[in-house]
CSV table of C-alpha atoms and ligand atoms in Angstrom, one decimal:
chain,number,residue,atom,x,y,z
B,1,MET,CA,4.6,11.1,-26.3
B,2,THR,CA,2.8,8.8,-28.6
B,3,SER,CA,-0.9,9.0,-29.3
B,4,ASP,CA,-1.6,6.2,-26.8
B,5,ASP,CA,0.0,8.2,-24.0
B,6,ARG,CA,-2.8,10.8,-24.4
B,7,LEU,CA,-5.0,8.6,-22.3
B,8,ARG,CA,-3.4,10.0,-19.1
B,9,GLU,CA,-4.2,13.5,-20.2
B,10,THR,CA,-8.0,12.8,-20.5
B,11,ARG,CA,-10.2,15.5,-19.0
B,12,ILE,CA,-13.9,14.9,-18.6
B,13,PRO,CA,-15.9,18.1,-19.0
B,14,LEU,CA,-18.5,18.6,-16.2
B,15,THR,CA,-22.0,19.1,-17.4
B,16,HIS,CA,-23.5,20.0,-14.1
B,17,GLY,CA,-20.6,22.2,-12.9
B,18,SER,CA,-17.8,24.1,-14.5
B,19,GLY,CA,-14.4,22.9,-15.5
B,20,ALA,CA,-13.2,19.5,-16.5
B,21,LEU,CA,-12.1,16.6,-14.3
B,22,PRO,CA,-8.7,15.0,-15.1
B,23,ALA,CA,-9.6,11.3,-15.3
B,24,VAL,CA,-6.3,10.3,-13.7
B,25,GLY,CA,-6.7,11.1,-10.0
B,26,PHE,CA,-4.8,10.8,-6.8
B,27,GLY,CA,-6.5,10.0,-3.4
B,28,THR,CA,-5.2,11.2,-0.1
B,29,LEU,CA,-6.5,8.5,2.3
B,30,ILE,CA,-3.1,8.2,3.9
B,31,PRO,CA,-3.0,8.0,7.7
B,32,ASP,CA,0.4,9.7,8.2
B,33,PRO,CA,0.5,13.4,7.4
B,34,ASP,CA,4.2,13.5,6.5
B,35,ALA,CA,3.7,10.5,4.1
B,36,THR,CA,0.6,12.4,2.7
B,37,GLY,CA,2.6,15.5,2.0
B,38,ARG,CA,5.4,13.5,0.3
B,39,ALA,CA,3.0,11.5,-1.8
B,40,VAL,CA,1.0,14.5,-2.9
B,41,LYS,CA,4.2,16.3,-3.9
B,42,THR,CA,5.5,13.3,-5.9
B,43,ALA,CA,2.1,12.9,-7.5
B,44,LEU,CA,2.1,16.5,-8.7
B,45,GLU,CA,5.6,16.2,-9.9
B,46,VAL,CA,4.9,13.1,-12.0
B,47,GLY,CA,1.8,14.7,-13.6
B,48,PHE,CA,-1.3,14.0,-11.5
B,49,ARG,CA,-3.6,17.0,-11.7
B,50,HIS,CA,-6.7,15.7,-9.8
B,51,PHE,CA,-6.6,15.3,-6.0
B,52,ASP,CA,-9.3,13.9,-3.7
B,53,SER,CA,-9.3,15.0,-0.1
B,54,ALA,CA,-11.8,14.7,2.9
B,55,GLU,CA,-12.2,16.3,6.3
B,56,ARG,CA,-12.4,12.7,7.7
B,57,TYR,CA,-8.9,11.9,6.5
B,58,ARG,CA,-7.6,14.5,9.0
B,59,ASN,CA,-4.8,15.4,6.7
B,60,GLU,CA,-6.1,18.3,4.7
B,61,ASP,CA,-3.4,20.6,6.2
B,62,ALA,CA,-0.7,18.2,4.8
B,63,VAL,CA,-2.5,18.1,1.4
B,64,GLY,CA,-2.8,21.9,1.3
B,65,ALA,CA,0.9,22.4,2.3
B,66,ALA,CA,2.2,20.0,-0.3
B,67,ILE,CA,0.2,21.5,-3.2
B,68,HIS,CA,1.2,25.0,-2.2
B,69,ALA,CA,4.8,24.0,-2.0
B,70,VAL,CA,4.6,22.9,-5.6
B,71,PHE,CA,2.6,26.0,-6.6
B,72,ARG,CA,5.3,28.2,-5.2
B,73,THR,CA,8.0,26.6,-7.4
B,74,GLY,CA,5.9,27.8,-10.4
B,75,ALA,CA,5.9,24.3,-11.9
B,76,VAL,CA,2.1,23.9,-11.5
B,77,ARG,CA,-0.6,26.5,-11.3
B,78,ARG,CA,-3.8,26.4,-9.1
B,79,GLN,CA,-6.0,26.5,-12.2
B,80,ASP,CA,-4.4,23.4,-13.6
B,81,VAL,CA,-5.3,21.3,-10.6
B,82,PHE,CA,-8.7,19.8,-9.7
B,83,VAL,CA,-9.2,19.5,-6.0
B,84,THR,CA,-12.1,17.6,-4.4
B,85,ALA,CA,-13.1,18.1,-0.7
B,86,LYS,CA,-15.7,16.0,1.1
B,87,LEU,CA,-18.3,16.8,3.8
B,88,TRP,CA,-18.2,14.4,6.7
B,89,ASN,CA,-21.3,12.6,8.0
B,90,THR,CA,-21.5,14.6,11.2
B,91,ASN,CA,-21.9,17.8,9.3
B,92,HIS,CA,-25.1,17.0,7.3
B,93,ARG,CA,-27.3,19.5,9.0
B,94,PRO,CA,-27.6,22.5,6.7
B,95,GLU,CA,-26.4,25.0,9.3
B,96,ARG,CA,-23.2,22.9,9.7
B,97,VAL,CA,-22.4,22.6,6.0
B,98,LYS,CA,-20.9,26.0,5.3
B,99,PRO,CA,-18.7,26.0,8.5
B,100,ALA,CA,-17.4,22.5,7.6
B,101,PHE,CA,-16.7,23.7,4.0
B,102,GLU,CA,-14.9,26.8,5.2
B,103,ALA,CA,-12.8,24.8,7.6
B,104,SER,CA,-11.8,22.4,4.8
B,105,LEU,CA,-10.9,25.3,2.5
B,106,HIS,CA,-8.8,26.9,5.3
B,107,ARG,CA,-6.9,23.7,6.0
B,108,LEU,CA,-6.3,23.2,2.3
B,109,GLN,CA,-5.3,26.8,1.9
B,110,LEU,CA,-7.6,27.3,-1.0
B,111,ASP,CA,-10.2,29.9,-1.8
B,112,TYR,CA,-12.4,27.5,-3.8
B,113,VAL,CA,-12.5,23.8,-4.5
B,114,ASP,CA,-13.3,22.3,-7.9
B,115,SER,CA,-15.7,19.8,-6.3
B,116,TYR,CA,-17.4,19.5,-2.9
B,117,VAL,CA,-18.8,16.0,-2.3
B,118,ILE,CA,-21.1,14.6,0.4
B,119,HIS,CA,-18.8,11.8,1.7
B,120,THR,CA,-21.6,9.3,2.4
B,121,PRO,CA,-25.4,9.6,2.3
B,122,PHE,CA,-25.6,8.7,6.0
B,123,ALA,CA,-26.0,11.5,8.6
B,124,PHE,CA,-24.3,10.9,11.9
B,125,ARG,CA,-25.2,12.7,15.2
B,126,PRO,CA,-23.7,16.2,14.8
B,127,GLY,CA,-20.8,17.1,17.0
B,128,ALA,CA,-17.0,17.0,17.2
B,129,GLU,CA,-16.7,13.2,17.3
B,130,LEU,CA,-16.2,11.8,13.8
B,131,HIS,CA,-17.8,8.5,14.7
B,132,PRO,CA,-20.4,9.1,17.4
B,133,THR,CA,-21.9,6.1,19.0
B,134,ASP,CA,-25.0,5.4,21.2
B,135,ALA,CA,-24.9,3.9,24.7
B,136,GLN,CA,-24.7,0.4,23.1
B,137,GLY,CA,-21.7,1.4,21.1
B,138,ARG,CA,-23.7,1.4,17.8
B,139,VAL,CA,-23.3,4.2,15.2
B,140,ALA,CA,-25.4,7.2,16.2
B,141,TYR,CA,-27.2,8.3,13.1
B,142,ASP,CA,-29.0,11.6,12.9
B,143,PRO,CA,-32.7,11.3,12.0
B,144,GLY,CA,-33.1,15.1,12.1
B,145,VAL,CA,-31.8,15.7,8.5
B,146,THR,CA,-32.5,14.3,5.1
B,147,LEU,CA,-30.0,13.9,2.3
B,148,ILE,CA,-31.9,16.3,0.1
B,149,GLU,CA,-31.6,19.0,2.8
B,150,THR,CA,-27.9,18.5,2.9
B,151,TRP,CA,-27.8,18.6,-0.9
B,152,GLN,CA,-29.7,21.9,-1.0
B,153,ALA,CA,-27.0,23.4,1.3
B,154,LEU,CA,-24.4,22.3,-1.2
B,155,GLU,CA,-26.4,23.9,-4.0
B,156,ARG,CA,-26.3,27.2,-2.1
B,157,LEU,CA,-22.5,26.9,-1.7
B,158,MET,CA,-22.1,26.4,-5.4
B,159,GLU,CA,-24.3,29.3,-6.1
B,160,GLU,CA,-22.1,31.4,-3.9
B,161,GLY,CA,-19.2,30.5,-6.2
B,162,ARG,CA,-17.2,28.7,-3.5
B,163,CYS,CA,-17.1,25.4,-5.3
B,164,ARG,CA,-17.3,24.7,-9.0
B,165,SER,CA,-19.2,21.5,-8.8
B,166,ILE,CA,-21.0,19.4,-6.2
B,167,GLY,CA,-21.3,15.6,-5.9
B,168,LEU,CA,-22.2,12.5,-3.9
B,169,SER,CA,-20.2,9.6,-2.7
B,170,ASP,CA,-20.9,6.0,-1.6
B,171,ILE,CA,-24.4,6.2,-3.0
B,172,GLY,CA,-26.4,3.5,-4.6
B,173,LEU,CA,-28.5,3.9,-7.7
B,174,GLU,CA,-31.8,4.2,-6.0
B,175,LYS,CA,-30.8,7.0,-3.7
B,176,LEU,CA,-29.0,8.7,-6.5
B,177,ARG,CA,-32.1,8.7,-8.7
B,178,GLU,CA,-34.0,10.3,-5.8
B,179,ILE,CA,-31.6,13.2,-5.5
B,180,VAL,CA,-31.3,13.7,-9.3
B,181,ALA,CA,-35.2,13.9,-9.4
B,182,VAL,CA,-35.4,16.8,-7.0
B,183,ALA,CA,-32.1,18.6,-7.4
B,184,ARG,CA,-32.0,22.1,-8.8
B,185,ILE,CA,-28.3,21.4,-9.5
B,186,LYS,CA,-27.6,17.8,-10.4
B,187,PRO,CA,-24.5,16.1,-9.1
B,188,ALA,CA,-21.6,16.7,-11.4
B,189,VAL,CA,-19.7,13.7,-9.9
B,190,VAL,CA,-20.4,10.5,-8.0
B,191,GLN,CA,-17.5,8.9,-6.1
B,192,VAL,CA,-18.0,5.1,-5.6
B,193,GLU,CA,-15.8,2.0,-5.2
B,194,SER,CA,-15.3,0.6,-8.7
B,195,HIS,CA,-12.7,-1.7,-10.3
B,196,PRO,CA,-12.9,-4.8,-12.5
B,197,TYR,CA,-14.2,-6.8,-9.6
B,198,LEU,CA,-17.0,-4.3,-9.0
B,199,PRO,CA,-17.6,-2.7,-12.4
B,200,GLU,CA,-21.0,-1.1,-11.4
B,201,TRP,CA,-22.1,-1.1,-15.0
B,202,GLU,CA,-25.7,-0.2,-14.2
B,203,LEU,CA,-24.7,2.8,-12.1
B,204,LEU,CA,-22.3,3.8,-14.8
B,205,ASP,CA,-25.0,3.6,-17.5
B,206,TYR,CA,-27.3,5.7,-15.5
B,207,CYS,CA,-24.6,8.3,-14.8
B,208,ARG,CA,-23.7,8.4,-18.5
B,209,ALA,CA,-27.3,9.1,-19.4
B,210,GLN,CA,-27.5,11.9,-16.7
B,211,ARG,CA,-24.1,13.2,-17.7
B,212,ILE,CA,-22.7,12.6,-14.2
B,213,VAL,CA,-19.0,11.7,-14.0
B,214,VAL,CA,-18.1,8.5,-12.0
B,215,GLN,CA,-15.0,8.8,-9.9
B,216,ALA,CA,-13.8,5.3,-9.1
B,217,PHE,CA,-12.1,4.8,-5.8
B,218,ALA,CA,-10.1,1.7,-4.9
B,219,PRO,CA,-9.4,1.1,-8.6
B,220,LEU,CA,-6.6,-1.4,-7.6
B,221,CYS,CA,-8.9,-3.0,-4.9
B,222,HIS,CA,-6.8,-1.3,-2.2
B,223,ALA,CA,-4.2,-4.0,-3.0
B,224,MET,CA,-6.3,-6.5,-0.9
B,225,GLU,CA,-7.3,-10.1,-1.3
B,226,PRO,CA,-8.5,-11.3,-3.7
B,227,ARG,CA,-5.7,-9.5,-5.4
B,228,LEU,CA,-6.7,-7.6,-8.6
B,229,LEU,CA,-3.0,-6.9,-8.9
B,230,ASP,CA,-2.4,-10.7,-9.5
B,231,ASP,CA,-5.4,-11.2,-11.8
B,232,PRO,CA,-4.4,-13.5,-14.6
B,233,VAL,CA,-6.6,-11.8,-17.3
B,234,LEU,CA,-5.1,-8.3,-16.5
B,235,ALA,CA,-1.6,-9.8,-16.2
B,236,ASP,CA,-1.9,-11.4,-19.6
B,237,ILE,CA,-3.1,-8.2,-21.2
B,238,GLY,CA,-0.3,-6.3,-19.4
B,239,ARG,CA,2.3,-8.7,-20.8
B,240,SER,CA,0.9,-8.3,-24.3
B,241,VAL,CA,1.0,-4.4,-24.2
B,242,GLY,CA,4.1,-4.0,-22.1
B,243,LYS,CA,2.4,-2.6,-19.0
B,244,THR,CA,1.9,-3.7,-15.4
B,245,THR,CA,-1.3,-5.2,-14.1
B,246,ALA,CA,-2.0,-2.0,-12.2
B,247,GLN,CA,-1.6,0.1,-15.3
B,248,VAL,CA,-4.0,-2.2,-17.2
B,249,ALA,CA,-6.7,-1.8,-14.5
B,250,LEU,CA,-6.2,2.0,-14.5
B,251,ALA,CA,-6.3,2.3,-18.2
B,252,TRP,CA,-9.5,0.3,-18.3
B,253,ALA,CA,-11.1,2.7,-15.8
B,254,VAL,CA,-10.3,5.7,-18.0
B,255,GLN,CA,-11.3,4.0,-21.3
B,256,ARG,CA,-14.7,3.0,-20.0
B,257,GLY,CA,-15.4,6.7,-19.2
B,258,THR,CA,-14.7,7.0,-15.5
B,259,ALA,CA,-12.1,9.0,-13.6
B,260,PHE,CA,-10.1,7.0,-11.0
B,261,LEU,CA,-8.6,7.8,-7.6
B,262,THR,CA,-5.5,5.7,-6.8
B,263,THR,CA,-3.2,6.1,-3.9
B,264,SER,CA,0.3,5.2,-3.1
B,265,VAL,CA,3.0,6.3,-0.8
B,266,THR,CA,5.7,4.6,-3.0
B,267,PRO,CA,7.3,7.0,-5.5
B,268,HIS,CA,7.8,4.5,-8.3
B,269,ARG,CA,4.2,3.3,-8.0
B,270,ILE,CA,2.9,6.9,-8.1
B,271,ARG,CA,4.7,7.3,-11.4
B,272,GLU,CA,3.6,3.9,-12.6
B,273,ASN,CA,0.0,4.8,-11.9
B,274,PHE,CA,0.2,8.0,-14.0
B,275,GLU,CA,2.0,6.3,-16.9
B,276,ILE,CA,-1.0,4.5,-18.4
B,277,THR,CA,-1.6,4.0,-22.1
B,278,ALA,CA,-4.6,3.1,-24.1
B,279,LEU,CA,-5.6,-0.6,-24.3
B,280,PRO,CA,-6.7,-2.3,-27.5
B,281,GLU,CA,-10.6,-2.6,-27.7
B,282,ASP,CA,-10.4,-6.4,-27.6
B,283,ALA,CA,-8.6,-6.1,-24.2
B,284,MET,CA,-11.4,-3.9,-22.9
B,285,GLN,CA,-13.9,-6.5,-24.0
B,286,GLU,CA,-11.8,-9.4,-22.6
B,287,ILE,CA,-11.8,-7.7,-19.2
B,288,ARG,CA,-15.6,-7.3,-19.3
B,289,ASP,CA,-16.2,-10.9,-20.5
B,290,ARG,CA,-13.6,-12.9,-18.7
B,291,ILE,CA,-13.3,-11.3,-15.2
B,292,THR,CA,-16.2,-12.6,-13.2
B,293,THR,CA,-14.9,-12.1,-9.7
B,294,ARG,CA,-17.2,-9.8,-7.8
B,295,VAL,CA,-16.1,-8.2,-4.5
B,296,ARG,CA,-17.0,-5.0,-2.6
B,297,PHE,CA,-14.0,-4.2,-0.4
B,298,ASN,CA,-15.4,-1.2,1.4
B,299,ALA,CA,-18.7,-1.4,3.4
B,300,VAL,CA,-19.2,2.3,3.6
B,301,VAL,CA,-22.0,2.3,1.1
B,302,GLU,CA,-24.1,0.1,3.5
B,303,THR,CA,-23.5,1.8,6.8
B,304,GLY,CA,-21.7,5.2,6.2
B,305,VAL,CA,-18.8,3.9,8.2
B,306,PRO,CA,-15.8,3.7,5.9
B,307,GLY,CA,-13.3,0.9,6.1
B,308,PHE,CA,-11.8,-1.7,3.8
B,309,ILE,CA,-12.7,-5.2,5.1
B,310,PRO,CA,-9.9,-7.7,5.1
B,311,ARG,CA,-10.9,-11.1,3.8
B,312,ALA,CA,-9.1,-14.2,2.7
B,313,SER,CA,-10.7,-14.7,-0.7
B,314,ALA,CA,-14.2,-14.1,-2.0
B,315,LYS,CA,-14.8,-15.2,-5.5
B,316,SER,CA,-18.1,-15.7,-7.2
B,317,GLY,CA,-19.3,-16.0,-10.8
B,318,THR,CA,-18.7,-18.8,-13.1
B,319,GLY,CA,-15.4,-18.1,-14.9
B,320,ARG,CA,-12.8,-18.0,-12.2
L,401,NAP,N1,-15.5,8.0,-0.9
L,401,NAP,C1,-15.1,7.1,-0.1
L,401,NAP,O1,-15.8,6.6,0.8
L,401,NAP,C2,-13.7,6.6,-0.3
L,401,NAP,C3,-13.3,5.4,0.3
L,401,NAP,C4,-12.0,4.9,0.0
L,401,NAP,C5,-11.2,5.6,-0.7
L,401,NAP,N2,-11.5,6.8,-1.3
L,401,NAP,C6,-10.6,7.6,-2.1
L,401,NAP,O2,-10.0,6.8,-3.1
L,401,NAP,C7,-8.6,6.9,-2.9
L,401,NAP,C8,-8.0,5.6,-3.4
L,401,NAP,O3,-8.4,4.5,-2.7
L,401,NAP,P1,-7.5,3.2,-2.4
L,401,NAP,O4,-6.4,3.7,-1.5
L,401,NAP,O5,-8.3,2.1,-2.1
L,401,NAP,O6,-6.8,3.0,-3.9
L,401,NAP,P2,-6.0,1.9,-4.6
L,401,NAP,O7,-5.1,2.5,-5.5
L,401,NAP,O8,-7.0,0.8,-5.1
L,401,NAP,O9,-5.2,1.1,-3.4
L,401,NAP,C9,-4.1,1.7,-2.8
L,401,NAP,C10,-3.2,0.5,-2.3
L,401,NAP,O10,-2.6,-0.1,-3.5
L,401,NAP,C11,-1.2,0.0,-3.5
L,401,NAP,N3,-0.8,0.3,-4.8
L,401,NAP,C12,-1.0,1.5,-5.4
L,401,NAP,N4,-0.4,1.5,-6.7
L,401,NAP,C13,0.1,0.3,-6.8
L,401,NAP,C14,0.8,-0.4,-7.9
L,401,NAP,N5,1.0,0.3,-9.0
L,401,NAP,N6,1.3,-1.6,-7.7
L,401,NAP,C15,1.0,-2.3,-6.5
L,401,NAP,N7,0.4,-1.8,-5.5
L,401,NAP,C16,-0.1,-0.5,-5.6
L,401,NAP,C17,-0.8,1.0,-2.4
L,401,NAP,O11,0.4,0.6,-1.8
L,401,NAP,P3,1.5,1.6,-1.4
L,401,NAP,O12,0.9,2.9,-0.8
L,401,NAP,O13,2.3,0.9,-0.3
L,401,NAP,O14,2.4,1.9,-2.6
L,401,NAP,C18,-2.0,1.0,-1.5
L,401,NAP,O15,-1.8,-0.1,-0.5
L,401,NAP,C19,-8.4,7.2,-1.5
L,401,NAP,O16,-7.1,7.7,-1.2
L,401,NAP,C20,-9.5,8.2,-1.2
L,401,NAP,O17,-9.1,9.5,-1.7
L,401,NAP,C21,-12.8,7.3,-1.1
C-alpha cells in the first residue's frame, strides 16, 4: 500500500462520544434483505469497517446476520467495526426510545452500537405504522414531543453505556444549533445528504468548530440525474489520477473532513468505492471552484419523509 492509499484507512476520533469513525462507510438502504446481506458481507470483505443501518430500512436482521457471519470466520472482530443504528420518527416520545433501541440491537444481534442517531428531526404519530397519515392522507406529525425531549432520551441511553455516541440526521443548521445549545451531551455525528452538488460548507464549518463529525449520505448523488458520476470536472480529475469519477467524489468527501456512506449491491463497485486514494490539493480546489451545480436529491430534511426525488436535470449556478 502506498502512502496515498492510507486515505481509505482514515478514522475520525469522536469528541462527544468514544471511539473513532471510519471515514469510509457503507449504507444499508437496500430494499431486498438477501441483497442487503450479500452487499454487507462483500463490503466487510473488501475492507469497509463502518456500517449505517436504520429501523426504517426494515432489514436490520439481514445486516446483523451478515456481520455476524463474517465475525464467525474470525476475519473481522466486533471492536473493529463501527455500527450506526437510527431511531425512526414514530418513536420520538421518550418512553418509546429505549424499546425502539433495544429492538434494533436485537435485530442487529449486537449488545451495543457505536452510534445511535435520530433519523430525522420530525416526530410522527406514535404507533406501528412507519408512515402514519391523517384522514386527508397527509403525514401525521406528533405535536406531543419536542426534539430536545427525544435527544435527552438518547443522552440517557448513552449514559447507560448502550451506545458509544449519539447523533442527529437530516437536520439543518438552525435546529442543530438549538440542540447543541441545550444538550448535556453534544451530537458526536450529524448525518446529512452531501456531495459535490450539495457541499453544505456552512454546516460543515459549524460542525468542525463544534467538533461534530459529518456523515455524508448519497455521496454519489444516489446515481441520479443530474449525474455526478458523469460530471466532467470529476471525470477529468479521475483521468489524471487514474481513478473513476466515483472514487474522486468519495476521496473528496474524506479529504474535506467528512465521513461518507455509499451503497452498492454490485460487488465490483463495492470494492471500487473502498479503493480510494488521496487527491492532489489542486484537484480539491478545482472541485470547490468549478462545480457549481446545486441539487438536493432527498426531501427528507424538509418533511421527515425520506425519498430520493427523480428529476430530469436541475442545474443552477453560473459555471455549468
Ligand atoms: N439519513 C437519511 O435520511 C439517509 C437518507 C438516504 C441514505 N442514507 C444512508 O446513506 C446510504 C447511502 O446513500 P445512497 O444509496 O444514496 O448512496 P450513493 O452511493 O450516493 O448511491 C447509491 C447508488 O449509486 C450506485 N453506485 C454506487 N457506487 C457506484 C459506482 N462506483 N459507480 C456507479 N454507480 C455506483 C448504486 O448502484 P448499484 O447498487 O446498482 O451498484 C446505487 O444506485 C444509504 O444506504 C443509507 O445508509 C441516509
